[in-house]
Short mmCIF file of C-alpha atoms in Angstrom, two decimals:
data_model
loop_
_atom_site.label_atom_id
_atom_site.label_comp_id
_atom_site.label_asym_id
_atom_site.label_seq_id
_atom_site.Cartn_x
_atom_site.Cartn_y
_atom_site.Cartn_z
CA MET A 1 45.34 -54.01 55.89
CA ILE A 2 43.39 -50.78 55.48
CA PRO A 3 43.27 -47.95 58.03
CA CYS A 4 40.04 -45.95 57.88
CA LEU A 5 39.95 -42.24 58.54
CA ASP A 6 36.50 -40.83 59.34
CA VAL A 7 36.71 -37.14 58.42
CA ASP A 8 34.49 -34.36 59.76
CA ALA A 9 35.22 -30.78 58.69
CA GLY A 10 38.81 -31.61 57.83
CA ARG A 11 39.67 -33.58 60.99
CA VAL A 12 39.74 -37.30 61.71
CA VAL A 13 37.15 -38.34 64.30
CA LYS A 14 36.10 -41.61 65.89
CA GLY A 15 33.29 -42.76 68.16
CA VAL A 16 31.30 -45.87 69.07
CA ASN A 17 28.46 -46.92 66.76
CA PHE A 18 29.02 -43.54 65.02
CA GLN A 19 28.13 -41.73 68.28
CA GLY A 20 30.24 -39.60 70.62
CA LEU A 21 32.80 -38.56 68.01
CA ARG A 22 36.15 -37.31 69.29
CA ASP A 23 39.08 -35.77 67.49
CA ALA A 24 41.78 -38.18 66.35
CA GLY A 25 44.09 -35.90 64.38
CA ASP A 26 44.93 -34.41 61.01
CA PRO A 27 43.98 -36.73 58.13
CA VAL A 28 47.00 -35.99 55.95
CA GLU A 29 49.39 -36.50 58.87
CA LEU A 30 47.73 -39.79 59.83
CA ALA A 31 47.69 -40.97 56.23
CA GLY A 32 51.44 -40.40 55.98
CA ARG A 33 52.01 -42.29 59.22
CA TYR A 34 50.02 -45.29 58.02
CA ASP A 35 51.76 -45.30 54.66
CA ALA A 36 55.11 -45.46 56.47
CA GLN A 37 53.83 -48.27 58.71
CA GLY A 38 52.99 -50.42 55.69
CA ALA A 39 49.27 -49.91 55.09
CA ASP A 40 48.15 -51.48 51.83
CA GLU A 41 45.41 -48.92 51.20
CA LEU A 42 43.67 -46.02 52.93
CA THR A 43 39.98 -45.24 53.23
CA PHE A 44 38.56 -41.77 53.93
CA LEU A 45 34.90 -41.43 54.91
CA ASP A 46 33.19 -38.05 55.13
CA VAL A 47 31.02 -38.76 58.17
CA THR A 48 28.87 -35.66 57.89
CA ALA A 49 28.79 -35.71 54.09
CA SER A 50 27.04 -32.37 53.77
CA SER A 51 27.52 -30.23 50.70
CA GLY A 52 29.35 -27.75 52.88
CA ASN A 53 32.00 -30.30 53.72
CA ARG A 54 32.50 -31.59 50.19
CA ASP A 55 35.05 -28.89 49.32
CA THR A 56 36.94 -29.70 52.54
CA MET A 57 37.00 -33.39 51.68
CA VAL A 58 38.26 -32.79 48.15
CA ASP A 59 41.06 -30.68 49.59
CA VAL A 60 41.95 -33.44 52.08
CA VAL A 61 42.08 -35.99 49.26
CA ARG A 62 44.22 -33.74 47.09
CA ARG A 63 46.73 -33.01 49.88
CA THR A 64 46.92 -36.67 50.83
CA ALA A 65 47.42 -37.85 47.26
CA GLU A 66 50.37 -35.47 46.93
CA GLN A 67 52.18 -37.20 49.80
CA VAL A 68 50.89 -40.79 49.94
CA PHE A 69 51.14 -43.21 47.05
CA ILE A 70 49.10 -46.23 48.16
CA PRO A 71 45.52 -46.67 46.87
CA LEU A 72 43.01 -44.24 48.38
CA THR A 73 39.27 -44.89 48.66
CA VAL A 74 36.93 -41.99 49.47
CA GLY A 75 33.27 -42.17 50.46
CA GLY A 76 30.51 -40.23 52.13
CA GLY A 77 28.00 -37.97 50.42
CA VAL A 78 28.75 -39.26 46.92
CA ARG A 79 25.51 -38.77 45.01
CA THR A 80 26.37 -38.40 41.33
CA VAL A 81 28.81 -39.45 38.63
CA GLU A 82 30.14 -35.89 38.80
CA ASP A 83 30.98 -36.34 42.51
CA VAL A 84 32.98 -39.44 41.60
CA ASP A 85 34.79 -37.62 38.80
CA ARG A 86 35.71 -34.77 41.13
CA LEU A 87 37.18 -37.09 43.77
CA LEU A 88 39.12 -39.09 41.19
CA ARG A 89 40.58 -35.91 39.75
CA ALA A 90 41.63 -34.89 43.28
CA GLY A 91 43.61 -38.12 43.62
CA ALA A 92 41.26 -40.84 44.85
CA ASP A 93 41.71 -44.28 43.31
CA LYS A 94 38.30 -45.64 44.34
CA VAL A 95 35.06 -44.05 45.47
CA GLY A 96 32.50 -45.47 47.88
CA VAL A 97 28.75 -45.07 47.47
CA ASN A 98 26.10 -45.85 50.05
CA THR A 99 22.92 -43.82 50.63
CA ALA A 100 22.63 -42.49 47.08
CA ALA A 101 22.98 -46.01 45.65
CA ILE A 102 20.22 -47.27 47.94
CA ALA A 103 17.96 -44.45 46.80
CA ARG A 104 18.84 -45.03 43.13
CA PRO A 105 20.68 -48.30 42.41
CA ALA A 106 21.26 -47.25 38.79
CA LEU A 107 24.01 -44.96 40.14
CA ILE A 108 26.21 -48.03 40.61
CA ALA A 109 25.93 -48.99 36.96
CA GLU A 110 26.47 -45.40 35.82
CA VAL A 111 29.70 -45.07 37.79
CA ALA A 112 30.96 -48.51 36.76
CA ASP A 113 30.16 -47.88 33.09
CA ARG A 114 32.00 -44.56 33.04
CA PHE A 115 35.03 -45.30 35.23
CA GLY A 116 35.20 -49.09 35.49
CA ALA A 117 34.05 -51.47 38.22
CA GLN A 118 37.44 -51.22 39.92
CA VAL A 119 36.58 -47.64 40.92
CA LEU A 120 33.21 -48.39 42.53
CA VAL A 121 33.11 -49.55 46.17
CA LEU A 122 29.75 -50.36 47.70
CA SER A 123 29.86 -49.10 51.27
CA ALA A 124 27.30 -51.19 53.17
CA ASP A 125 26.47 -50.12 56.72
CA VAL A 126 24.78 -53.22 58.09
CA ARG A 127 22.92 -53.85 61.33
CA ARG A 128 21.63 -57.15 62.67
CA ARG A 129 17.84 -57.36 62.81
CA ARG A 130 16.43 -57.72 66.32
CA ASN A 131 13.39 -59.63 67.55
CA ASP A 132 10.65 -58.49 69.93
CA GLN A 133 12.93 -59.30 72.87
CA ASP A 134 15.61 -57.03 71.36
CA ARG A 135 17.86 -59.98 70.64
CA GLY A 136 19.88 -60.21 67.47
CA THR A 137 18.72 -62.58 64.77
CA GLY A 138 20.59 -64.20 61.91
CA ASP A 139 19.29 -61.63 59.44
CA PHE A 140 20.96 -58.35 58.54
CA GLU A 141 19.58 -55.05 57.24
CA VAL A 142 21.29 -52.29 55.30
CA THR A 143 21.09 -48.93 57.08
CA THR A 144 21.77 -45.28 56.35
CA HIS A 145 22.62 -42.23 58.45
CA GLY A 146 25.33 -43.98 60.44
CA GLY A 147 23.22 -46.99 61.22
CA ARG A 148 20.37 -45.00 62.68
CA GLN A 149 17.89 -45.40 59.82
CA GLY A 150 16.78 -48.76 58.47
CA THR A 151 16.04 -49.35 54.81
CA GLY A 152 14.21 -52.67 54.90
CA LEU A 153 16.82 -54.07 52.50
CA ASP A 154 18.32 -57.44 53.28
CA ALA A 155 22.06 -56.87 53.46
CA VAL A 156 23.13 -60.00 51.59
CA ALA A 157 20.57 -59.48 48.82
CA TRP A 158 21.67 -55.84 48.46
CA CYS A 159 25.32 -56.85 48.11
CA VAL A 160 24.36 -59.36 45.42
CA GLN A 161 22.29 -56.74 43.57
CA ALA A 162 25.10 -54.18 43.73
CA THR A 163 27.58 -56.72 42.42
CA GLY A 164 25.32 -57.38 39.44
CA LEU A 165 25.10 -53.65 38.75
CA GLY A 166 28.89 -53.28 38.61
CA ALA A 167 30.27 -52.73 42.11
CA GLY A 168 33.93 -53.76 42.21
CA GLU A 169 34.31 -54.17 45.98
CA ILE A 170 32.15 -54.25 49.10
CA LEU A 171 33.13 -52.33 52.22
CA LEU A 172 31.11 -54.31 54.74
CA ASN A 173 30.70 -52.33 57.93
CA SER A 174 29.00 -53.87 60.96
CA MET A 175 27.22 -51.00 62.70
CA ASP A 176 26.69 -53.18 65.78
CA ALA A 177 30.42 -53.73 66.14
CA ASP A 178 31.64 -50.29 64.99
CA GLY A 179 34.01 -48.78 67.54
CA THR A 180 33.29 -51.41 70.19
CA ARG A 181 36.64 -53.24 69.82
CA ASP A 182 34.82 -56.52 70.52
CA GLY A 183 35.80 -58.18 67.23
CA PHE A 184 34.45 -58.36 63.67
CA ASP A 185 31.03 -59.85 62.94
CA VAL A 186 32.30 -63.06 61.34
CA GLU A 187 28.77 -64.36 60.71
CA LEU A 188 27.97 -61.33 58.56
CA ILE A 189 31.28 -61.60 56.71
CA ALA A 190 30.71 -65.28 55.93
CA LEU A 191 27.17 -64.69 54.65
CA VAL A 192 28.26 -61.97 52.22
CA ARG A 193 31.40 -63.87 51.16
CA ALA A 194 29.28 -66.88 50.22
CA ALA A 195 26.97 -64.71 48.12
CA VAL A 196 29.37 -62.56 46.06
CA SER A 197 32.58 -63.07 44.11
CA ILE A 198 34.06 -59.56 44.36
CA PRO A 199 36.46 -58.54 47.16
CA VAL A 200 34.94 -58.00 50.61
CA ILE A 201 36.54 -55.60 53.09
CA ALA A 202 35.60 -56.31 56.72
CA SER A 203 34.97 -53.27 58.90
CA GLY A 204 33.75 -52.68 62.43
CA GLY A 205 34.90 -54.15 65.72
CA ALA A 206 38.69 -54.43 65.50
CA GLY A 207 40.13 -54.17 69.00
CA ALA A 208 42.90 -56.74 69.47
CA LEU A 209 45.43 -58.62 67.38
CA GLU A 210 43.44 -61.84 67.68
CA HIS A 211 40.37 -60.24 66.03
CA PHE A 212 41.82 -59.99 62.52
CA ALA A 213 42.52 -63.61 61.58
CA PRO A 214 38.91 -64.78 62.21
CA ALA A 215 37.65 -62.06 59.85
CA VAL A 216 40.00 -63.25 57.11
CA ARG A 217 39.08 -66.87 57.69
CA ALA A 218 35.40 -65.92 57.46
CA GLY A 219 36.07 -64.65 53.94
CA ALA A 220 37.34 -61.08 54.12
CA ASP A 221 39.86 -60.17 51.43
CA ALA A 222 41.01 -57.19 53.49
CA VAL A 223 40.45 -55.93 57.03
CA LEU A 224 39.83 -52.32 57.97
CA ALA A 225 40.30 -50.60 61.32
CA ALA A 226 40.28 -47.07 62.68
CA SER A 227 40.45 -46.15 66.36
CA VAL A 228 42.92 -48.90 67.34
CA PHE A 229 45.41 -47.28 64.96
CA HIS A 230 44.50 -43.63 65.56
CA PHE A 231 44.96 -43.85 69.32
CA GLY A 232 48.02 -46.10 69.25
CA HIS A 233 46.52 -49.32 70.62
CA LEU A 234 47.80 -51.34 67.66
CA THR A 235 50.13 -50.81 64.72
CA ILE A 236 49.73 -52.03 61.17
CA GLY A 237 52.97 -53.96 61.43
CA ALA A 238 51.80 -55.80 64.55
CA VAL A 239 48.53 -56.78 62.86
CA LYS A 240 50.35 -58.10 59.80
CA ASP A 241 52.75 -60.07 61.98
CA ALA A 242 49.80 -61.58 63.85
CA LEU A 243 48.17 -62.62 60.59
CA ARG A 244 51.38 -64.19 59.32
CA ALA A 245 51.72 -66.08 62.60
CA GLU A 246 48.28 -67.54 61.90
CA GLY A 247 49.51 -68.81 58.54
CA LEU A 248 47.62 -66.21 56.49
CA ALA A 249 49.10 -64.55 53.39
CA VAL A 250 49.82 -60.86 53.87
CA ARG A 251 51.25 -58.31 51.48
#
C-alpha cells in the first residue's frame, strides 16, 4: 500500500485528471502520518517538475528521509543520471522517470547500469485511446505533461521496452481514472501484467475500499492512492483490512 504525494513548490496538491489542483498539506507531515498508519512505501511526484522546483523537491526528500524510514520513490523532472544521483543522496530509495525516458529511452539503461534496476521506476502516464465517437477503445497510449500530450507510443509495448532496458518497476497511472475515485482501470493493469515480469504498481482511481482488491486481482503488486488518504476519506489500515478480508496477502 503506497500513498502518493504530488508536490508543487513544497506543498502536497491534488486534483482530478491533473487539473484543478488544491492544497493537501505539508509533504513531510503527511509522510510521517502515513508511516505511522502502516504504509509500505511512499511516492513523491514533482508535478511541475521545473528546474526552479528541483531544489525544493530535494529538500523535501531530505527532510522526509530524516524522519521516515520506509522506502521512498521520487519522480518528476528527472532527466539525467545526475538527477537520479542527487535524489538518492538526499534519501530517495527509488527514482521514477517518465518524459525524459520517452524522449531518450537509453536513459533507462544508463540509470539501471549505474545504480541497479531496483532503483529505476518507469512512471507511465497512460490514457485510453478514443475513437471518432469519443468512446474509449481497448488500446492505451503513453502520455506526457499530465496526460495532456500524446506520444503515439502503445502503453503495453512501451512497458515491455522499458523492462528490457532495465526498469525495475512500473508505476502504471491511468490518466482517465486519476482523481475520479471511480476505481482502478483493471483492464489496463491486466494488459501490462500479462506483458511484463517486473512489479506493477496500480495508480489512478482509488475512491472506496472495494476498489483495491480488483486492482490486485488484475495483477498489481502494489496499489497507490493519494486524495482518499490526504483528505481523510480512507486510512491505510482500513484498506489493508479490506484486502485481507478478500483473502489477499498484505504486509
